[in-house]
JSON list of C-alpha atoms in Angstrom, two decimals:
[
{"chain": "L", "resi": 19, "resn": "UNK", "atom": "CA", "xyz": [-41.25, -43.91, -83.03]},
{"chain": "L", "resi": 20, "resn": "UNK", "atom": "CA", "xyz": [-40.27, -41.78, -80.39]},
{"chain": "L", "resi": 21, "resn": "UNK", "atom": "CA", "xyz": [-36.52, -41.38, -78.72]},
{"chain": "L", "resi": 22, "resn": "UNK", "atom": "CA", "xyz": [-35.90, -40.84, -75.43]},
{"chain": "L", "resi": 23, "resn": "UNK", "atom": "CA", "xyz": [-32.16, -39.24, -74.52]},
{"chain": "L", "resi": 24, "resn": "UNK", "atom": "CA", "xyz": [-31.40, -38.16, -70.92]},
{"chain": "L", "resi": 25, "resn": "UNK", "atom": "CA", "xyz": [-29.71, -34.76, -71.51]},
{"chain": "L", "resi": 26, "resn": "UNK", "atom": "CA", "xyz": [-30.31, -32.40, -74.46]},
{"chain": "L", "resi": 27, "resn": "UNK", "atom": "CA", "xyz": [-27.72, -32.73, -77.44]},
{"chain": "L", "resi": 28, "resn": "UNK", "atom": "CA", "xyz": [-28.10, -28.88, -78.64]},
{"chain": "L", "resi": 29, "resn": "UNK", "atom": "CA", "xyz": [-25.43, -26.78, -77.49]},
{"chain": "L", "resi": 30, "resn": "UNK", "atom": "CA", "xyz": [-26.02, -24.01, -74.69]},
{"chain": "L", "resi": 31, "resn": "UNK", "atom": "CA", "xyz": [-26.01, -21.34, -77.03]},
{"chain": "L", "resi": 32, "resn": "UNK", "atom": "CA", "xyz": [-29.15, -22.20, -78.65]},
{"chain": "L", "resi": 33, "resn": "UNK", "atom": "CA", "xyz": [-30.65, -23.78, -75.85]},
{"chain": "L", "resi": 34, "resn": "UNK", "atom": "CA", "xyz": [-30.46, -20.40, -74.45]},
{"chain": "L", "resi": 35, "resn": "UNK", "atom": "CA", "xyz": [-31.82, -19.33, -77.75]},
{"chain": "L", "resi": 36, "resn": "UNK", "atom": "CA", "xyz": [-35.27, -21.49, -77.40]},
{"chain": "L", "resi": 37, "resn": "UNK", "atom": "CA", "xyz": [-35.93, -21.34, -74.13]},
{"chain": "L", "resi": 38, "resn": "UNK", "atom": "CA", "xyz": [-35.24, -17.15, -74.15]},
{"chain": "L", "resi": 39, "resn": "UNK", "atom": "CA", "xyz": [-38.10, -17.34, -76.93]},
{"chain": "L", "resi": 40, "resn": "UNK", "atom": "CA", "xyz": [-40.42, -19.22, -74.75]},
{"chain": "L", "resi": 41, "resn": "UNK", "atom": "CA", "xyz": [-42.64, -17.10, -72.64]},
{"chain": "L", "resi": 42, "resn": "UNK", "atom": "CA", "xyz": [-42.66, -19.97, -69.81]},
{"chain": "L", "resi": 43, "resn": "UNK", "atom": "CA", "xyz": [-39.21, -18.02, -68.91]},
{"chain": "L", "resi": 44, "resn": "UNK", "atom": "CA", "xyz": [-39.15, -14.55, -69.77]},
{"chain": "L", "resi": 45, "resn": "UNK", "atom": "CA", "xyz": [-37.67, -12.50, -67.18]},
{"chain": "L", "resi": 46, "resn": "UNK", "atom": "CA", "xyz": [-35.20, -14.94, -66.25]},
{"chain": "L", "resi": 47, "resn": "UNK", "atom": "CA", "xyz": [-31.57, -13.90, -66.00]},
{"chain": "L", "resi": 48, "resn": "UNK", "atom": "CA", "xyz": [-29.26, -15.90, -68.21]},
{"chain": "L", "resi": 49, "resn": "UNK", "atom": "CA", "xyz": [-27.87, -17.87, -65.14]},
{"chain": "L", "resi": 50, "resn": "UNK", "atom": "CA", "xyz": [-31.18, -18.32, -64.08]},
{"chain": "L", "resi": 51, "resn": "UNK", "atom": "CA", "xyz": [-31.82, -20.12, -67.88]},
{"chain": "L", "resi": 52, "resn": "UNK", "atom": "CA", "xyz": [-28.70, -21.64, -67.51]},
{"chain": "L", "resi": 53, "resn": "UNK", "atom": "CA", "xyz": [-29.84, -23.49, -64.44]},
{"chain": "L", "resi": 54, "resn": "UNK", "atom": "CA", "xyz": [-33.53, -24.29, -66.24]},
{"chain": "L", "resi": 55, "resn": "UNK", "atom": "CA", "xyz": [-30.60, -25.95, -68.84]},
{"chain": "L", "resi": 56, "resn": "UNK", "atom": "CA", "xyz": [-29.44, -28.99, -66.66]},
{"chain": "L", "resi": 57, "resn": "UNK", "atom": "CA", "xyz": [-33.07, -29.90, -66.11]},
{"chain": "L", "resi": 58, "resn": "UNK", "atom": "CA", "xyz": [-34.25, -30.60, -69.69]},
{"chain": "L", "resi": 59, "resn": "UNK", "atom": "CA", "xyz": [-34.53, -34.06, -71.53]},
{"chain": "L", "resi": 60, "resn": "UNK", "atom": "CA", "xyz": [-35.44, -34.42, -75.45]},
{"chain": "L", "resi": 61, "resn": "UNK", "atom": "CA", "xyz": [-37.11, -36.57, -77.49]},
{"chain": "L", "resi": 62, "resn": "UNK", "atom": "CA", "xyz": [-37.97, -37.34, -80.69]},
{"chain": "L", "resi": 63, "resn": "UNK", "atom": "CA", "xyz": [-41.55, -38.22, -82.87]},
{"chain": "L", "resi": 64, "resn": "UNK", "atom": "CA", "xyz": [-42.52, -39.01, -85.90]},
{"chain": "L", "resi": 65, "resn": "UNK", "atom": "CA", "xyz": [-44.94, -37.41, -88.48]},
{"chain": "L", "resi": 66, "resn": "UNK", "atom": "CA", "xyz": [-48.57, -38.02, -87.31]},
{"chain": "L", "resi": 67, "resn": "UNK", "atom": "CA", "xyz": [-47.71, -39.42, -83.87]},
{"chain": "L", "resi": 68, "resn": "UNK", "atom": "CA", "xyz": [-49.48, -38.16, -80.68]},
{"chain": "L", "resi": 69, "resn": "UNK", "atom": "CA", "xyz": [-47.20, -36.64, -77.80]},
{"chain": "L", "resi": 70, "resn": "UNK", "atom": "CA", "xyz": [-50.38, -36.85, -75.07]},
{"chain": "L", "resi": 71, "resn": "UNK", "atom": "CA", "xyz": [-53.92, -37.57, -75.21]},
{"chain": "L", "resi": 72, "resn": "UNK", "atom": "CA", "xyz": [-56.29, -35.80, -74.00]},
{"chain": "L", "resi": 73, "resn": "UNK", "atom": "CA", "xyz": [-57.41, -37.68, -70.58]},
{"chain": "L", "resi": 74, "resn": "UNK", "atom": "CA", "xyz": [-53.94, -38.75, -70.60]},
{"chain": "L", "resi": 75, "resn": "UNK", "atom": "CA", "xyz": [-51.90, -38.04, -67.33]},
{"chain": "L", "resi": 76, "resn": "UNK", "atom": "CA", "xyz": [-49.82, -35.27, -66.97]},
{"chain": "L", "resi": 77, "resn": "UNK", "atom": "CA", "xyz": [-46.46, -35.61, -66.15]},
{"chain": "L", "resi": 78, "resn": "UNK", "atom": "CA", "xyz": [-44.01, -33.64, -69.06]},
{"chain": "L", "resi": 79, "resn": "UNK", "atom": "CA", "xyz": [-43.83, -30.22, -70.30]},
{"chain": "L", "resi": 80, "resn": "UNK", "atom": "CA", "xyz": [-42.61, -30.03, -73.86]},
{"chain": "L", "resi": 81, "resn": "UNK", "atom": "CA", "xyz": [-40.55, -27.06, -76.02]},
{"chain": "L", "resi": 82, "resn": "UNK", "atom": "CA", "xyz": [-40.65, -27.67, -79.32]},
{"chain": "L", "resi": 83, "resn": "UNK", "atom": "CA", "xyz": [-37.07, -27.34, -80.64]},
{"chain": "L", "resi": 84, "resn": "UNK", "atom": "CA", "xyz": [-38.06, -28.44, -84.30]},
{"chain": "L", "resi": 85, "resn": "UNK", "atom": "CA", "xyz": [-41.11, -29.43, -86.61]},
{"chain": "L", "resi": 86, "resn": "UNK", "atom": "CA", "xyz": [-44.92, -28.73, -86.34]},
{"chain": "L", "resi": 87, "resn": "UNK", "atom": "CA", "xyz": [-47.46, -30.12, -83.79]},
{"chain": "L", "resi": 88, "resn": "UNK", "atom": "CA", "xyz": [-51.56, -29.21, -83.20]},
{"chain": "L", "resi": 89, "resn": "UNK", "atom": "CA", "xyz": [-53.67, -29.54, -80.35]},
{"chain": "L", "resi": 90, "resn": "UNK", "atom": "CA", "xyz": [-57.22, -31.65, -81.09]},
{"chain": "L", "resi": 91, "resn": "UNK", "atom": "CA", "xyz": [-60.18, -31.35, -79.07]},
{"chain": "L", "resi": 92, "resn": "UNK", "atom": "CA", "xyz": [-63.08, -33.28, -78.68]},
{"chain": "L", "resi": 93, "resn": "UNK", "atom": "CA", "xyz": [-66.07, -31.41, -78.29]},
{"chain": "L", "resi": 94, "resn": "UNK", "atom": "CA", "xyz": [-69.41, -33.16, -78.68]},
{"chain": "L", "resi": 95, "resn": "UNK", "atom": "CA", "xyz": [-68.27, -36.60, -80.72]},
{"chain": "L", "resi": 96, "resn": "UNK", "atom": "CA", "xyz": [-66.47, -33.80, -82.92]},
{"chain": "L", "resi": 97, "resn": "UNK", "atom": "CA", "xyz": [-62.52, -33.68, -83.25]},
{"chain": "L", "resi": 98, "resn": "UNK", "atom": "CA", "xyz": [-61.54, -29.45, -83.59]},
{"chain": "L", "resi": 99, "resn": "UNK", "atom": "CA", "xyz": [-57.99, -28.52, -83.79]},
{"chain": "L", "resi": 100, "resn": "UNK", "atom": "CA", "xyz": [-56.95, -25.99, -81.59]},
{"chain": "L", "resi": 101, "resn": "UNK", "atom": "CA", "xyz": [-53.46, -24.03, -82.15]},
{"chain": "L", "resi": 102, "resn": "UNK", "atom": "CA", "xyz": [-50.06, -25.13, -83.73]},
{"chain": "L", "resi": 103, "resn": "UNK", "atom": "CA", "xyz": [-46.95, -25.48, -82.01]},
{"chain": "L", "resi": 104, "resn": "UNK", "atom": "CA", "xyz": [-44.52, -24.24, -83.83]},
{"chain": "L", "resi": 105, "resn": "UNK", "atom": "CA", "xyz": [-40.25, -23.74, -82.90]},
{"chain": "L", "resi": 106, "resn": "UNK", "atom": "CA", "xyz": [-40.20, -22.61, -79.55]},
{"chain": "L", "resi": 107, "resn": "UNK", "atom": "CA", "xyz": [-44.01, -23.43, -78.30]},
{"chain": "L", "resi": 108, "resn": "UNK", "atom": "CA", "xyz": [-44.39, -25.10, -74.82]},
{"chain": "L", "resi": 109, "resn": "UNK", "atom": "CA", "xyz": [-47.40, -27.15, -74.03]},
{"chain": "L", "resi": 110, "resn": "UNK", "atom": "CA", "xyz": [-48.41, -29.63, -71.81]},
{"chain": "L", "resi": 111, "resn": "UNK", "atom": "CA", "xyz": [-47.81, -26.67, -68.54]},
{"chain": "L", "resi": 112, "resn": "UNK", "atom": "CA", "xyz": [-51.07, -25.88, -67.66]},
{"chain": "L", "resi": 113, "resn": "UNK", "atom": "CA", "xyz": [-52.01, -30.20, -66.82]},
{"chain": "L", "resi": 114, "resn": "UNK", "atom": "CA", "xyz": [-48.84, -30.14, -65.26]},
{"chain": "L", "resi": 115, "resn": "UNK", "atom": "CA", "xyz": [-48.85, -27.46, -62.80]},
{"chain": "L", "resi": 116, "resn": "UNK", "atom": "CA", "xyz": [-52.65, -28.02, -62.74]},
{"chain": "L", "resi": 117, "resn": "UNK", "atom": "CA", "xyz": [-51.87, -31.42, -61.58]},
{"chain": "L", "resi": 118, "resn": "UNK", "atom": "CA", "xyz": [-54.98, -32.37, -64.41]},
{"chain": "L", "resi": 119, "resn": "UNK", "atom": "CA", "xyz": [-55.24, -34.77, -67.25]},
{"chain": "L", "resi": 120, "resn": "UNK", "atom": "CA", "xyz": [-54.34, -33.33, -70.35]},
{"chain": "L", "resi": 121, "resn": "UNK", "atom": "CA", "xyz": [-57.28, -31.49, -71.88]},
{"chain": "L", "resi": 122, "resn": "UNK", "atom": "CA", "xyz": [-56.36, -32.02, -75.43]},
{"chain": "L", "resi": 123, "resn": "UNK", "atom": "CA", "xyz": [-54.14, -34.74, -77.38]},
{"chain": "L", "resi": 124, "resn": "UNK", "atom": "CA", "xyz": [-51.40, -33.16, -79.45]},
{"chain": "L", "resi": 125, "resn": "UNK", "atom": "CA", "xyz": [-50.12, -34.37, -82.71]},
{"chain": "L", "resi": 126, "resn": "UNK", "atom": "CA", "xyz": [-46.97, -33.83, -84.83]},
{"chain": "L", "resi": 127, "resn": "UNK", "atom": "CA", "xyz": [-47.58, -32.79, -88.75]},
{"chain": "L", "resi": 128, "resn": "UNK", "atom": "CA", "xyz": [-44.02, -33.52, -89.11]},
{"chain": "L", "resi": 129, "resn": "UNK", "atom": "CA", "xyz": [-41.00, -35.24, -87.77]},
{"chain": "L", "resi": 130, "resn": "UNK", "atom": "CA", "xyz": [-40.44, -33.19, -84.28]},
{"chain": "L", "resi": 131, "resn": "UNK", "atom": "CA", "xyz": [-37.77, -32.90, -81.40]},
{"chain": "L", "resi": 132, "resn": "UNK", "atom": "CA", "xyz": [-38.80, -31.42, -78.02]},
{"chain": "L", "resi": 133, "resn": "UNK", "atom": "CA", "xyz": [-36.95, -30.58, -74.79]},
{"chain": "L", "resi": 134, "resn": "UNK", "atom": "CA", "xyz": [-38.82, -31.84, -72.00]},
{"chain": "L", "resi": 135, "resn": "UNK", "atom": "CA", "xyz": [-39.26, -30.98, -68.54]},
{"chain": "L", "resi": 136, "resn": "UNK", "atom": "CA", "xyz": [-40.88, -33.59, -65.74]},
{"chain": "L", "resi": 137, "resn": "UNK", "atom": "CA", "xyz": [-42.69, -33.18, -63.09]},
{"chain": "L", "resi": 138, "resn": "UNK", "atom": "CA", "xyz": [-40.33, -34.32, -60.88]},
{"chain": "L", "resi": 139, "resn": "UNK", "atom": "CA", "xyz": [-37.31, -32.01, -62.11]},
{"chain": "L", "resi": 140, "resn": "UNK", "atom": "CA", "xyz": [-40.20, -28.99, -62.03]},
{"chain": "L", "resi": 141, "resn": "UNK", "atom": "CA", "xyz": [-40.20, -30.21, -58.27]},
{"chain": "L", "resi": 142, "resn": "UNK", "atom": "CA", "xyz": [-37.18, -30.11, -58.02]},
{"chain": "L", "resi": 143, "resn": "UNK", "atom": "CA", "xyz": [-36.53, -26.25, -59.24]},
{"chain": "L", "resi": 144, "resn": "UNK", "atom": "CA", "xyz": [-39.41, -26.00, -56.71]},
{"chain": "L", "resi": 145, "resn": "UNK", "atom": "CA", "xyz": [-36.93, -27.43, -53.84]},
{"chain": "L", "resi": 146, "resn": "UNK", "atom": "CA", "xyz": [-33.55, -25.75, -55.30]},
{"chain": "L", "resi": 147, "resn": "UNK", "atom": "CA", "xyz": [-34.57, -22.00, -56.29]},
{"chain": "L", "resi": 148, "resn": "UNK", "atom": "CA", "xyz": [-37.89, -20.76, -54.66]},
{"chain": "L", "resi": 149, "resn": "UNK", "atom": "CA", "xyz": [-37.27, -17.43, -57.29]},
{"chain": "L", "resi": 150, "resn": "UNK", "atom": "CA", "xyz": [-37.16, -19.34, -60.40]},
{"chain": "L", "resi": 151, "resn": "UNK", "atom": "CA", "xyz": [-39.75, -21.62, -60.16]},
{"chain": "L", "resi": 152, "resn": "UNK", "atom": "CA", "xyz": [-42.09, -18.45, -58.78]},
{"chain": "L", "resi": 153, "resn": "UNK", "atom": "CA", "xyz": [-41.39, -16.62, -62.27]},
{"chain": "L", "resi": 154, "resn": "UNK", "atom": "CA", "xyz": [-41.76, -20.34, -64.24]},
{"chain": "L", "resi": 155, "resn": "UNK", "atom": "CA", "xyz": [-45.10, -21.12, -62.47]},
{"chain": "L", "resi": 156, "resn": "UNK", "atom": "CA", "xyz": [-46.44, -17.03, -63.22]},
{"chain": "L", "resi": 157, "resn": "UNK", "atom": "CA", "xyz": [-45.74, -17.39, -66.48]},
{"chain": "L", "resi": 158, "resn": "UNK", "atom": "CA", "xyz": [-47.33, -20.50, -67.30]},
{"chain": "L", "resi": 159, "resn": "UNK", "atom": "CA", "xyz": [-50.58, -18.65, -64.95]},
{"chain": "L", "resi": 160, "resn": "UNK", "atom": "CA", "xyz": [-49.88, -16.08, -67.86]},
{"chain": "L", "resi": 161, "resn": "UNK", "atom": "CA", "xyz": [-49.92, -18.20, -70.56]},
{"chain": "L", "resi": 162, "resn": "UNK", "atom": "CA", "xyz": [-53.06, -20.84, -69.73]},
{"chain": "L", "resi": 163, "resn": "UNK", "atom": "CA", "xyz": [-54.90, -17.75, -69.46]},
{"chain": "L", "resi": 164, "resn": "UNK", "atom": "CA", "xyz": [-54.37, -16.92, -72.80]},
{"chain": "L", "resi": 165, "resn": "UNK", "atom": "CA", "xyz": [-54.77, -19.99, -74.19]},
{"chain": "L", "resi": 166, "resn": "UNK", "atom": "CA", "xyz": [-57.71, -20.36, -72.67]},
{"chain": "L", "resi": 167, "resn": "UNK", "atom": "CA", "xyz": [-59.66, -17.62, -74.01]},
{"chain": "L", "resi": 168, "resn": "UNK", "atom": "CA", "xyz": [-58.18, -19.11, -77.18]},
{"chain": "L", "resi": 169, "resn": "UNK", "atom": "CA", "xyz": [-59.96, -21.72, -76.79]},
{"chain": "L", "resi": 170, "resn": "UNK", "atom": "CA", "xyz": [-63.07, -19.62, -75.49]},
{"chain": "L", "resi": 171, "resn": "UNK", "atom": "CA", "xyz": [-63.10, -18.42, -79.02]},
{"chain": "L", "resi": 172, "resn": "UNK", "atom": "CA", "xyz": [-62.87, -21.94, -81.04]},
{"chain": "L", "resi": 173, "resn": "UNK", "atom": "CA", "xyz": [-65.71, -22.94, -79.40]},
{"chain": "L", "resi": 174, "resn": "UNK", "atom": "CA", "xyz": [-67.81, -20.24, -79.57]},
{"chain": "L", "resi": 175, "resn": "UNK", "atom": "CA", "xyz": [-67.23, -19.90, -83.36]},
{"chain": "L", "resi": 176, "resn": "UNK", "atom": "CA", "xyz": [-67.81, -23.54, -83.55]},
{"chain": "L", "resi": 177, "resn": "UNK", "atom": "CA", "xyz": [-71.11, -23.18, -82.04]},
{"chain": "L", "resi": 178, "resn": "UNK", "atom": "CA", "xyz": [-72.02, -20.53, -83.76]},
{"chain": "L", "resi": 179, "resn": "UNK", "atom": "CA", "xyz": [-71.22, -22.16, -87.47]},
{"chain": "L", "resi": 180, "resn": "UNK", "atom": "CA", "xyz": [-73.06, -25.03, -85.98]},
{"chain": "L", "resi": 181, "resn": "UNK", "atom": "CA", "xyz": [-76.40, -23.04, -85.33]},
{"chain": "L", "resi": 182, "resn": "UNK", "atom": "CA", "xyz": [-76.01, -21.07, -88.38]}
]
């Protein structure tokens, strides 16, 4: 079942921890991170529960702060399982800034706690501090483009195995 709590309950020193190991914010100074800090909710979910689905609106981007979680595709009536989250991953950027449905559900393999930023408080670093949300928003350009040949290759190994 998931929990829902307003403000994160780690201290700042590991907060600053995660999100300095999140690529979503390198190149942010530490008071620039300490700002990203007051923005953050968490929340909790169980083994086997689904964060998003894909089609789902998006409106969250989750850190993973503890436990294991996969991306699934669908791909012609087929489920294929895209890359694991592990401590530290963020997902759920790319529908957000793209201001798209989530292209993929993603599922826990374990009990798992993420920090969570909304749309609205990403609009809001948008409003407050032109200079962070410039780096934020370049880095998640960054990322998505890597994921995406990621997923590039899944599916052309999966057709490939397929023809084969």
């Amino acid at each position: 079942m998931e929990v829902n709590t307003s403000q994160t309950s780690i201290d700042r020193a590991q907060l600053q921890s995660v999100l300095d190991a999140v690529s979503m914010f390198g190149g942010l100074s530490e008071n620039q991170v300490e700002y990203l800090s007051g923005k953050f909710g968490q929340r909790r979910y169980a083994v086997n529960q689904v964060i998003f689905h894909e089609g789902d609106p998006a409106s969250d981007i989750f850190i993973l702060l503890s436990g294991i979680a996969q991306l699934e595709y669908e791909h012609d009536q087929h489920p294929l399982y895209g890359h694991c989250f592990k401590v530290g991953s963020c997902f759920g950027e790319t529908s957000v800034i793209g201001i798209q449905p989530h292209s993929a559900s993603v599922r826990t393999f374990s009990d798992v706690e993420v920090l969570v930023l909304s749309r609205e408080n990403l609009m809001d670093i948008f409003n407050e501090d032109k200079e962070v949300f410039g780096i934020v928003v370049l880095n998640i350009a960054r990322e998505s483009c890597r994921r995406l040949n990621e997923v590039n290759h899944l599916l052309s190994s999966h057709s490939h195995s397929a023809v084969a």
